[in-house]
mmCIF file of C-alpha atoms in Angstrom:
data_model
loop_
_atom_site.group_PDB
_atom_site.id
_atom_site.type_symbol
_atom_site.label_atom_id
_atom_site.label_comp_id
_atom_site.label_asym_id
_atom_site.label_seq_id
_atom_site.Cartn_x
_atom_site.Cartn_y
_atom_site.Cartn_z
ATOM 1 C CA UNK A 16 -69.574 136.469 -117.896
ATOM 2 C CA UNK A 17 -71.042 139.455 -115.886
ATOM 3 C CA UNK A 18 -74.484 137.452 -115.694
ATOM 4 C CA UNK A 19 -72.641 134.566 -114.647
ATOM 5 C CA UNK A 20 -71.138 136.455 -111.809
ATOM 6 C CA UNK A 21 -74.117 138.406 -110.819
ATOM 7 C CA UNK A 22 -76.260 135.065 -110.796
ATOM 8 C CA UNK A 23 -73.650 133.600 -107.985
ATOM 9 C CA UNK A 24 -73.637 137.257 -106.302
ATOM 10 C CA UNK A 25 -77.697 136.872 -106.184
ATOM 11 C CA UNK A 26 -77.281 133.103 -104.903
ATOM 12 C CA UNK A 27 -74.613 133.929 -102.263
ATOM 13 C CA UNK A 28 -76.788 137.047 -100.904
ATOM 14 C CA UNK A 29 -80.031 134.744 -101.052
ATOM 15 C CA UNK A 30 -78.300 131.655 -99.071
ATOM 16 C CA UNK A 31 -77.397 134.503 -96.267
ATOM 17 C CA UNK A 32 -80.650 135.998 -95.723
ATOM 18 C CA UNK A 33 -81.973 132.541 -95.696
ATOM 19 C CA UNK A 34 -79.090 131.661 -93.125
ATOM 20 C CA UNK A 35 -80.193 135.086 -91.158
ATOM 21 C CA UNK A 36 -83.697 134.202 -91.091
ATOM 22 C CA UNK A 37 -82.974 130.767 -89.696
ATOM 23 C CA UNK A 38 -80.809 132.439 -86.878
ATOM 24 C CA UNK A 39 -84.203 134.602 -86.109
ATOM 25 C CA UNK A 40 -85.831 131.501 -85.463
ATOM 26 C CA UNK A 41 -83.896 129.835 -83.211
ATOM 27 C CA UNK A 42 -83.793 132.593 -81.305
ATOM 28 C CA UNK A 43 -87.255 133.116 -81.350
ATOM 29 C CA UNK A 44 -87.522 129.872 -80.361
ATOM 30 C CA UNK A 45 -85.028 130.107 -77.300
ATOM 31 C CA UNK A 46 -86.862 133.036 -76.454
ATOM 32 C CA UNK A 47 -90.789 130.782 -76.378
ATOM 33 C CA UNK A 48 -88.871 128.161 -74.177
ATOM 34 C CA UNK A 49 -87.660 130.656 -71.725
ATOM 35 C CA UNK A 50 -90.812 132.631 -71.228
ATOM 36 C CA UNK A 51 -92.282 129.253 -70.882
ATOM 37 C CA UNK A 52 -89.797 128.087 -68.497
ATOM 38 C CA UNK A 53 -90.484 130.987 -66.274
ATOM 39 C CA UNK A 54 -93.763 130.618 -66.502
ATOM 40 C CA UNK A 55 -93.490 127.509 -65.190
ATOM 41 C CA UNK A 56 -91.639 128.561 -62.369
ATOM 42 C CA UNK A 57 -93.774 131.221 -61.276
ATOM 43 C CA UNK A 58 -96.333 128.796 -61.287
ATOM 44 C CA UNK A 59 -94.235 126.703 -59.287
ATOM 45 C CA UNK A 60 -93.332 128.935 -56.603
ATOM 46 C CA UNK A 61 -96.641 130.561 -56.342
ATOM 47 C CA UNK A 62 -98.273 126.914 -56.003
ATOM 48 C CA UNK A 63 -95.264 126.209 -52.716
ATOM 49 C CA UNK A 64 -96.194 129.608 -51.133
ATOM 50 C CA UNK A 65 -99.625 128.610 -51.221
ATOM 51 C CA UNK A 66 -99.207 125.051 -50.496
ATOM 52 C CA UNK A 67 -97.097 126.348 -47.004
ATOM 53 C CA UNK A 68 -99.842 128.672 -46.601
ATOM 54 C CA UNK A 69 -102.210 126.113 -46.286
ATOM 55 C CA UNK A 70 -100.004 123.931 -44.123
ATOM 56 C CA UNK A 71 -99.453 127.107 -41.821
ATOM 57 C CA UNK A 72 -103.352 127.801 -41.619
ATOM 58 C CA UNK A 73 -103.754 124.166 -41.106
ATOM 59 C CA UNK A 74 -101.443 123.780 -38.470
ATOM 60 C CA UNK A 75 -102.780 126.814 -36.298
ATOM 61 C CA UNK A 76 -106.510 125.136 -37.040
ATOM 62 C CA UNK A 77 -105.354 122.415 -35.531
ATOM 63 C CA UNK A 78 -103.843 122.405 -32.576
ATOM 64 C CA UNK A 79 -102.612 118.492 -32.678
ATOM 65 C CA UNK A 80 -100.469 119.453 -35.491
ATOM 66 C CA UNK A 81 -97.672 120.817 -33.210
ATOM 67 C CA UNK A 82 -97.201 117.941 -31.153
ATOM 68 C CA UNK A 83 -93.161 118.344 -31.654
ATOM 69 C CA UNK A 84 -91.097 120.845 -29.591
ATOM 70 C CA UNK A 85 -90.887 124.173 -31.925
ATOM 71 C CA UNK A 86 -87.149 124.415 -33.127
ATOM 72 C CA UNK A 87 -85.213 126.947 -30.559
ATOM 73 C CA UNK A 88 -83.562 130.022 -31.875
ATOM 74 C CA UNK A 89 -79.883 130.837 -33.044
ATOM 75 C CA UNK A 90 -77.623 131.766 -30.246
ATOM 76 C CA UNK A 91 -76.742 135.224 -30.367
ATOM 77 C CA UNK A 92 -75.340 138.270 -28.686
ATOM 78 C CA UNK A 93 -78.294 139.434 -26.243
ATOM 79 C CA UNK A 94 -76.630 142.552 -24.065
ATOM 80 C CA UNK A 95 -78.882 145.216 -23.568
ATOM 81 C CA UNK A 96 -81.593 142.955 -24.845
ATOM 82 C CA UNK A 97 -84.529 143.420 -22.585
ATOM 83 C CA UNK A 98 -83.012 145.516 -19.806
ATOM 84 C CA UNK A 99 -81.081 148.338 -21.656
ATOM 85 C CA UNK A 100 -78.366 150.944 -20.103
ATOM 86 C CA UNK A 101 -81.464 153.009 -18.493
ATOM 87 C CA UNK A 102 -83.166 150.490 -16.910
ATOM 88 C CA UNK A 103 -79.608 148.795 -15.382
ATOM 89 C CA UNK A 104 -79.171 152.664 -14.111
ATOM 90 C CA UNK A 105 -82.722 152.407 -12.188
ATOM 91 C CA UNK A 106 -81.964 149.150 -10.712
ATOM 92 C CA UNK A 107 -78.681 150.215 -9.602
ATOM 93 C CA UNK A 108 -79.943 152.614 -8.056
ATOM 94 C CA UNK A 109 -82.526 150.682 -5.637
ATOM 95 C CA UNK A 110 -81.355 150.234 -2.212
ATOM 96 C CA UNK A 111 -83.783 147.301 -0.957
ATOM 97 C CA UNK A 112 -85.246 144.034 -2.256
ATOM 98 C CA UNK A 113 -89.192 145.428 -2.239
ATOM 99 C CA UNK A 114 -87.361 148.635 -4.437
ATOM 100 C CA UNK A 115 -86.052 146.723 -6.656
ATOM 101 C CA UNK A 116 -88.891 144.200 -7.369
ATOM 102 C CA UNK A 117 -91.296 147.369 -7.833
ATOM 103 C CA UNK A 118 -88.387 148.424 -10.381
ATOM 104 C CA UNK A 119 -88.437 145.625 -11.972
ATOM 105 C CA UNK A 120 -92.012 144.729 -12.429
ATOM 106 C CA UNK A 121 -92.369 147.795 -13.784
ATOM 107 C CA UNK A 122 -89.497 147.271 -16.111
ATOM 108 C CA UNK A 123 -90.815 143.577 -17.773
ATOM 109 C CA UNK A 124 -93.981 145.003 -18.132
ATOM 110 C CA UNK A 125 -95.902 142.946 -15.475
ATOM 111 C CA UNK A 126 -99.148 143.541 -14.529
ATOM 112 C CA UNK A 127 -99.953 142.365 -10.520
ATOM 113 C CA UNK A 128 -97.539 139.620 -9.188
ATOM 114 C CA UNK A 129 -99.690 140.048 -6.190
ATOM 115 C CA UNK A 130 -102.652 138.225 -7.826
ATOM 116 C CA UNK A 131 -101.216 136.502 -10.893
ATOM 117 C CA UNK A 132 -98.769 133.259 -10.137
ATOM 118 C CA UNK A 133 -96.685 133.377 -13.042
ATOM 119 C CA UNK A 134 -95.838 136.959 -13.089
ATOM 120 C CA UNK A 135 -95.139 136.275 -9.165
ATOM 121 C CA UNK A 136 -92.633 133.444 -10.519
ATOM 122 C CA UNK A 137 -91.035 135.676 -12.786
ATOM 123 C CA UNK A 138 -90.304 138.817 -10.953
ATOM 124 C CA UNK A 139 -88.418 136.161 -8.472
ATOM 125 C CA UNK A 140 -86.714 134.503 -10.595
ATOM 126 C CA UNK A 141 -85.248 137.654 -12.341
ATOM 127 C CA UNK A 142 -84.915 139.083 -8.550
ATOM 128 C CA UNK A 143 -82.695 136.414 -7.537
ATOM 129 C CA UNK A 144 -80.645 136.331 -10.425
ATOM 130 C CA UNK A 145 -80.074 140.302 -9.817
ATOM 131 C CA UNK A 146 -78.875 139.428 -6.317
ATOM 132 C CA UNK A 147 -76.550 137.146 -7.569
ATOM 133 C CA UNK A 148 -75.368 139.546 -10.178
ATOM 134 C CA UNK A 149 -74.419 142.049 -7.164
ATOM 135 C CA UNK A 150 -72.700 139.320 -5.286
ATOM 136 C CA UNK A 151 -70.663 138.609 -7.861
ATOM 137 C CA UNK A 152 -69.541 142.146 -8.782
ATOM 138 C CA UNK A 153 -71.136 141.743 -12.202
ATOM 139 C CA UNK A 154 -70.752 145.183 -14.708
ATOM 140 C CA UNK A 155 -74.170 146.539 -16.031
ATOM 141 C CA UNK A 156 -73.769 145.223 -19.298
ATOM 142 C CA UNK A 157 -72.552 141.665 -17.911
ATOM 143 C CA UNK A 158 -76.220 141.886 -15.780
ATOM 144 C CA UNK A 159 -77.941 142.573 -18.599
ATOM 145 C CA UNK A 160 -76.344 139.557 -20.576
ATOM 146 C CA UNK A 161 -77.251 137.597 -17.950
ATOM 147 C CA UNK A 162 -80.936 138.626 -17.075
ATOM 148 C CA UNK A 163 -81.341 138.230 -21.243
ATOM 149 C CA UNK A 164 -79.679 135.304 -21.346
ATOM 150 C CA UNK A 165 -81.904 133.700 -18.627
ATOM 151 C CA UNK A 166 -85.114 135.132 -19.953
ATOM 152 C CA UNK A 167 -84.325 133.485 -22.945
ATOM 153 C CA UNK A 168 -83.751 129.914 -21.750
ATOM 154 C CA UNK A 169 -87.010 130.887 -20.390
ATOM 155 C CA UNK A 170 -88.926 131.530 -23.254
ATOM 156 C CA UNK A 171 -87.354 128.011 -24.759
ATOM 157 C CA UNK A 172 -88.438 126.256 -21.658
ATOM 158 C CA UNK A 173 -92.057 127.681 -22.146
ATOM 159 C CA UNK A 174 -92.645 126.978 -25.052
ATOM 160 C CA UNK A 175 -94.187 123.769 -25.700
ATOM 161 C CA UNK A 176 -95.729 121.966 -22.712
ATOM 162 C CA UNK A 177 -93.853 118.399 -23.797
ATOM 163 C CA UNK A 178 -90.125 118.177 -22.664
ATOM 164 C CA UNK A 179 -87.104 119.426 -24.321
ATOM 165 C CA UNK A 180 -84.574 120.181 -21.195
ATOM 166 C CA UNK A 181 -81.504 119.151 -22.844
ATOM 167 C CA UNK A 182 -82.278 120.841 -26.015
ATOM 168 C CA UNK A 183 -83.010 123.981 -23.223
ATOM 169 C CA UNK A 184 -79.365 123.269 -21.763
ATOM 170 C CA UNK A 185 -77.648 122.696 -25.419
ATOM 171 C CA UNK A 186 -79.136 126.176 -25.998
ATOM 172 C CA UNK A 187 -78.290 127.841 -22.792
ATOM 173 C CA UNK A 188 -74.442 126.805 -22.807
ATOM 174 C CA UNK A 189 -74.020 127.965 -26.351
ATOM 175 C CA UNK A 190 -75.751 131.490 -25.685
ATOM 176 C CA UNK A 191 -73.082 131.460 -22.979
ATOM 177 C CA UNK A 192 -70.355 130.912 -24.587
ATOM 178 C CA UNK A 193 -71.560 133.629 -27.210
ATOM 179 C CA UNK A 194 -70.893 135.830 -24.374
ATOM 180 C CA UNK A 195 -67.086 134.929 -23.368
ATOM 181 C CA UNK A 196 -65.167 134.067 -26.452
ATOM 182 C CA UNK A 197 -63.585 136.777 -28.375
ATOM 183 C CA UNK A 198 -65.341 135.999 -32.583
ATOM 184 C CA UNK A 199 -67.070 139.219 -33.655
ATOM 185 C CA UNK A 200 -69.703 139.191 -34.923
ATOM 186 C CA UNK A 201 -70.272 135.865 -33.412
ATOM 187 C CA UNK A 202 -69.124 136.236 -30.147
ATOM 188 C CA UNK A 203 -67.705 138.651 -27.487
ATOM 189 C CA UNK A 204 -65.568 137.955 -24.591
ATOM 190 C CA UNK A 205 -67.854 139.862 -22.214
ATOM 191 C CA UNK A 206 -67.255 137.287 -18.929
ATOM 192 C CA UNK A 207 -64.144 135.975 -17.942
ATOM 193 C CA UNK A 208 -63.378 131.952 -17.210
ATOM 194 C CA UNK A 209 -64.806 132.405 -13.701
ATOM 195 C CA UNK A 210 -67.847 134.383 -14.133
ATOM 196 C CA UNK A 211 -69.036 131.742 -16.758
ATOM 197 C CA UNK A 212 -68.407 128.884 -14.710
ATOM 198 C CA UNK A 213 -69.970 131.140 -11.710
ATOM 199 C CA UNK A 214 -72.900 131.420 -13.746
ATOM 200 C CA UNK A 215 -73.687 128.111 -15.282
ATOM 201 C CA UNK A 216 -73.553 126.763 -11.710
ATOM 202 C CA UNK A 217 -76.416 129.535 -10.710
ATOM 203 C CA UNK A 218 -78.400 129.008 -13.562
ATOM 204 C CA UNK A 219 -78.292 124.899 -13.217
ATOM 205 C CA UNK A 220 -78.712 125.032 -9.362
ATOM 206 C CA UNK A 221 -81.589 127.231 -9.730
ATOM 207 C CA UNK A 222 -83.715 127.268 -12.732
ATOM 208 C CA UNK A 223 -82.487 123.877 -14.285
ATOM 209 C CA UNK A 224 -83.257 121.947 -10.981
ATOM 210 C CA UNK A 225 -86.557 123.201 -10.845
ATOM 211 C CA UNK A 226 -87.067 122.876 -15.051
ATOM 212 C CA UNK A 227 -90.582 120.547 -14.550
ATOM 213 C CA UNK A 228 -92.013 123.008 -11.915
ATOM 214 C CA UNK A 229 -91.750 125.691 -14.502
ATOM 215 C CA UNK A 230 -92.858 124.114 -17.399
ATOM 216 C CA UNK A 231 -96.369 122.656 -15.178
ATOM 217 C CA UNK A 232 -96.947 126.128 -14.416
ATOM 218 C CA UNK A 233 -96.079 128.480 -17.523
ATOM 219 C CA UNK A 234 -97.499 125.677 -20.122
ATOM 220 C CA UNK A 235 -100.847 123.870 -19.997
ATOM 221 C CA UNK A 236 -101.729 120.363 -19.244
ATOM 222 C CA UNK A 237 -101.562 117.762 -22.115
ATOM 223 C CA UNK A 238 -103.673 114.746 -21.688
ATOM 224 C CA UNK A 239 -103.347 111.474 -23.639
ATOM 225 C CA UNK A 240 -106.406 109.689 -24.444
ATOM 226 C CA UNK A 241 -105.720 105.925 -24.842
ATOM 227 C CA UNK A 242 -107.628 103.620 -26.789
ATOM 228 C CA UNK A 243 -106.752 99.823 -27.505
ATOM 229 C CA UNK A 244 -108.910 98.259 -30.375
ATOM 230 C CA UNK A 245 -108.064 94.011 -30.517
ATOM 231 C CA UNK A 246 -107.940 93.606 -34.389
ATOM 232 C CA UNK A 247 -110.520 90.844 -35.955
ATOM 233 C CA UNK A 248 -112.784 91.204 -32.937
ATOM 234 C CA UNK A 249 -116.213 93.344 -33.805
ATOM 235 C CA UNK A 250 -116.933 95.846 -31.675
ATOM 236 C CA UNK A 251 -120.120 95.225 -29.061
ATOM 237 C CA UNK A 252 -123.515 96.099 -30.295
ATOM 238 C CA UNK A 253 -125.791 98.035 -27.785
ATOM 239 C CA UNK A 254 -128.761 96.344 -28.682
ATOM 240 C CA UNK A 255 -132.386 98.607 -28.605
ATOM 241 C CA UNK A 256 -134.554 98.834 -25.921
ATOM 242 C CA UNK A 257 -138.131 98.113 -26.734
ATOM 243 C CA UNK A 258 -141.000 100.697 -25.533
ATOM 244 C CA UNK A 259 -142.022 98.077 -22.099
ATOM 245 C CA UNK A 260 -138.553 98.121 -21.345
ATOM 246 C CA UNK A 261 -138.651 101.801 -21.552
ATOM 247 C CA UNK A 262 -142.170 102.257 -20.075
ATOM 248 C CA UNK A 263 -140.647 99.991 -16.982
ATOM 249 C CA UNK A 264 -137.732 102.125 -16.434
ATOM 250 C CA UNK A 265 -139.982 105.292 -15.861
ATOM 251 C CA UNK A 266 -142.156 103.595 -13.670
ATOM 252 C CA UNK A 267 -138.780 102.544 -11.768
ATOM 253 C CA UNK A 268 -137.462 106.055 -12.191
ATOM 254 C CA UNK A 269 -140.602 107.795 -10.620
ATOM 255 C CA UNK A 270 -141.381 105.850 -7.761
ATOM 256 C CA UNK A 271 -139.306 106.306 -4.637
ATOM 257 C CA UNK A 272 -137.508 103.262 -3.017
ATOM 258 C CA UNK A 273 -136.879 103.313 0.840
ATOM 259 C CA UNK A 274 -133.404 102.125 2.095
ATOM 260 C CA UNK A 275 -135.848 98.942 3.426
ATOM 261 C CA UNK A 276 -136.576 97.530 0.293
ATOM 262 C CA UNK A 277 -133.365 98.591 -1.372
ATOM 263 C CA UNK A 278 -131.683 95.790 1.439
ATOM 264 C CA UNK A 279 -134.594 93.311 0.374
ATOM 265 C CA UNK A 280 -133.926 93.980 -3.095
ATOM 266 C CA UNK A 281 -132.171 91.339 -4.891
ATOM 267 C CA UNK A 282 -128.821 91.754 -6.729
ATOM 268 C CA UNK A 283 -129.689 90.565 -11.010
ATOM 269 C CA UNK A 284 -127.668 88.288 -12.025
ATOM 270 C CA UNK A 285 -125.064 89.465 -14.696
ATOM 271 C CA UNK A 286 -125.592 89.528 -18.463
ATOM 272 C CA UNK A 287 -124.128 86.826 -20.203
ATOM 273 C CA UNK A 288 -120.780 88.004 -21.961
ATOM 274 C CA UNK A 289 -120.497 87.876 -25.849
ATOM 275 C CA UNK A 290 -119.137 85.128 -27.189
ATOM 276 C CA UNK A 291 -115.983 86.851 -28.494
ATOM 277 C CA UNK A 292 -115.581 89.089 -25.186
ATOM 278 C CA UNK A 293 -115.531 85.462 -23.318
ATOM 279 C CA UNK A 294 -113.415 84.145 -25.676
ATOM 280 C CA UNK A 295 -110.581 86.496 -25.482
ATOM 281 C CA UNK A 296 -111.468 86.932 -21.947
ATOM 282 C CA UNK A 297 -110.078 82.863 -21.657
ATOM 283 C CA UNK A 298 -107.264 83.224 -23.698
ATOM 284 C CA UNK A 299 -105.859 86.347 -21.823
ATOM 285 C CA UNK A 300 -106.476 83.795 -18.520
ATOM 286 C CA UNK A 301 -104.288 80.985 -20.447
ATOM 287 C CA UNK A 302 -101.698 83.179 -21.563
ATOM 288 C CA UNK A 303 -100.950 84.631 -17.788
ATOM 289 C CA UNK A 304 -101.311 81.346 -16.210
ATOM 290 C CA UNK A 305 -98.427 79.822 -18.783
ATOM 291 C CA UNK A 306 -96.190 83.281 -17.773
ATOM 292 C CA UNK A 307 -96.677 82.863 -14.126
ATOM 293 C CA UNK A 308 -95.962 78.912 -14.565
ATOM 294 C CA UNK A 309 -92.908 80.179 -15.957
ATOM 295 C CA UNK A 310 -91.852 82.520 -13.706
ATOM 296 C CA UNK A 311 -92.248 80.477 -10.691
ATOM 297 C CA UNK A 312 -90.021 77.696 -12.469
ATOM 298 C CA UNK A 313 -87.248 80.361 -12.562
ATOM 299 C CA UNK A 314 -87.819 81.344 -9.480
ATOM 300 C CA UNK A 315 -87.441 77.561 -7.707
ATOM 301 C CA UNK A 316 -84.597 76.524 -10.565
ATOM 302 C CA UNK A 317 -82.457 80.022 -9.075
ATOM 303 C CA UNK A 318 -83.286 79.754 -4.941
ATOM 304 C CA UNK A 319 -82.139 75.642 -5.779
ATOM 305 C CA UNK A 320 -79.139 76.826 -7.476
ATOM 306 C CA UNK A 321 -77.813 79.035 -4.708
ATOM 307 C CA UNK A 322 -79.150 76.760 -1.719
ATOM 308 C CA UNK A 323 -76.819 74.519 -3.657
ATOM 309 C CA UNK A 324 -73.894 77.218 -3.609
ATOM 310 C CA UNK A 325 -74.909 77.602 0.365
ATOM 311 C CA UNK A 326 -74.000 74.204 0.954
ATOM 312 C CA UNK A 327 -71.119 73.624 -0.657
ATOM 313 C CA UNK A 328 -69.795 76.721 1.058
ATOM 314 C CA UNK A 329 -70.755 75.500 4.513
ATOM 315 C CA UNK A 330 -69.465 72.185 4.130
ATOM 316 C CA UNK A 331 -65.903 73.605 2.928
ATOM 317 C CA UNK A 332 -65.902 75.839 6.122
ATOM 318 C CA UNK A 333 -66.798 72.574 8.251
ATOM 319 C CA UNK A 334 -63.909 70.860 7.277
ATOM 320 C CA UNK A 335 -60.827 70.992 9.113
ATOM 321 C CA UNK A 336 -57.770 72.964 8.160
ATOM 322 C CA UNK A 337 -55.287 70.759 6.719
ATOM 323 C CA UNK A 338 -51.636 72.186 5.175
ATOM 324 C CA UNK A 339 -50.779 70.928 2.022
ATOM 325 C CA UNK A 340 -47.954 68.418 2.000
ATOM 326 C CA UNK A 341 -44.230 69.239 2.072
ATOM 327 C CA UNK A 342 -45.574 72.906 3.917
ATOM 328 C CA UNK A 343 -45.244 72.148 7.259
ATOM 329 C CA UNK A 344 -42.290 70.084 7.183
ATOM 330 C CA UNK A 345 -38.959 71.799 7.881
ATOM 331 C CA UNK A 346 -36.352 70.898 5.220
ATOM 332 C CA UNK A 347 -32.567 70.037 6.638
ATOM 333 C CA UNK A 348 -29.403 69.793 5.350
#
């Protein structure tokens, strides 16, 4: 009896380790698979980062890469952006126009207006919009708002050379309203109904009406290069010049021709065409002779339709003026 239950004691204490030992596997197991799994995704993420490295080298390598407008910042709160309390205090204090431009170029950091054109541009523009500031009683910190906010758009409008004014104006108006609706952090109500409107008006009569001028002279020229190639047509072989030819055109090169015998000189006829250069030469003539057939049939068809409507109208204006019956009669009783 005591064997018996010491033999199913053993069993049940061997069938437990075994059942622990399985439990260490899996686990183990989970364990492999999530080392693995991270591995994986380190991998992962350290091939994207160098994958967008490579795109962001390539792109500044090539400068055709960023044919697309850049995307324009978040609209934020920008008081006491670029102009803080001190500098409003030193332009306050200015009592002329040539004060406060000296001020101010001194202020945005720019070098000689005198001699460069953009830096000219720029202490103008941010002159003006000082003036208009004053004139409309602005506070310092609504000025400095305002400059910000203008050298902003400016910065967006500079930015890329192709054009992207109403992505400029979707920017500007919601940087402005940033500035007069109560939503902190979002928003502050820094300019009443009136100074907004006031200032939308200033900044669209001024900088928005002249949006092209600035762009042609703060960004630089893009030119398109246009080439048409006509597909199942070869292109035209220059064909090698032998050394006579060659010899001849020294010769020609070297000796000096009078403007005499340049007048008795006379013109070479012109090189035959190749054969698929005349024939698409023909069928470019065929084509516009069929569309100018057909626009001079609408043309006739429309000045017959309306002499037609002339007519009609002149011979209804030739006839007399008759009353229908029963109108002119007087009805008794």
């Amino acid at each position: 009896m005591l064997n018996r239950k010491t033999s199913h004691f053993l069993g049940m204490k061997v069938q437990s380790e075994l059942e622990h030992l399985s439990e260490l596997r899996r686990e183990a197991g989970k364990d492999r698979i999530s080392v693995r799994g991270s591995a994986a995704r380190t991998r992962a993420s350290v091939r994207t980062q160098s994958t967008a490295a490579a795109a962001a080298a390539k792109a500044d390598e090539d400068p055709g890469a960023n044919l697309f407008p850049p995307p324009l910042p978040r609209p934020r709160i920008c008081m006491w952006k670029y102009l803080d309390i001190h500098s409003m205090h030193q332009l306050e204090k200015t009592t002329s126009a040539e004060e406060m431009r000296q001020v101010l170029a001194e202020l945005l950091e720019l070098g000689c207006p005198e001699q460069s054109l953009r830096d000219a541009i720029t202490l103008d523009l941010f002159c003006h919009a000082l003036i208009f500031c004053r004139q409309q009683g602005f506070s310092l910190e609504q000025t400095s708002a305002a400059c910000a906010l203008l050298q902003d758009l400016h910065k967006a409008c500079i930015a890329t050379p192709l054009g992207n004014v109403e992505e400029c104006y979707h920017y500007f108006t919601s940087v402005l309203f940033c500035h007069g609706v109560r939503r902190p952090p979002f928003s502050i109500d820094l300019f009443k109904e009136e100074q907004l409107l006031a200032l939308e008006d200033y900044v669209v009569n001024t900088y928005f009406r002249h949006f092209k001028l600035y762009k042609y002279v703060f960004t630089p020229q893009v030119r398109l290069d246009l080439s048409l190639t006509y597909m199942g047509l070869q292109p035209p072989k220059l064909w090698p010049e032998s050394e006579t030819e060659k010899e001849a055109s020294k010769e020609v090169e070297e000796q000096a021709v009078t403007p005499q015998e340049e007048e008795l000189e006379t013109v070479a006829p012109p090189e035959p065409e190749p054969s698929h250069v005349h024939i698409l030469r023909a069928y470019i003539k065929t084509q516009m002779n069929k569309e100018l057939e057909e626009l001079q049939r609408l043309v006739e068809e429309q000045l017959k339709a309306s002499e037609e409507r002339l007519s009609s109208k002149l011979t209804a204006l030739e006839r007399p003026f008759q009353l229908p019956p029963g109108k002119g009669k007087s009805k008794t009783k």
